[in-house]
């Protein structure tokens, strides 16, 4: 079973071109998102490369508390 694991890249080694950035930005502005799912924690990962493989190592877990 596939598990949806959203993530945010804070930094990346390769710098994309301005044209690529503008194209992605335009496409994202045209999209509509209607997603609802529970979130119980936020996990900060470090990504490193080993050869051609990316390795993700958890650095810190932030528990989220539902106040509903």
Phi, psi and omega in degrees: 000130177282140179245130177287118180234086180294151177210164178232127176272121180276322180212154179216146185295311182277138180263119179288159179286159180297324179296318178297317179300313182295323178294313179296317179300316180297316180296318180294324179293335181273348183273148173244135181245128175226083186234138179219119177205152180286144177236122183254339178202158175245130182242127177267123181247151169254132177251133177229160177253137173236099188071238177259005184259135173273136178240127180253124180242123177296133179257317180205143177249133179246104177292140178250135183253129177276122182259017180280000000 
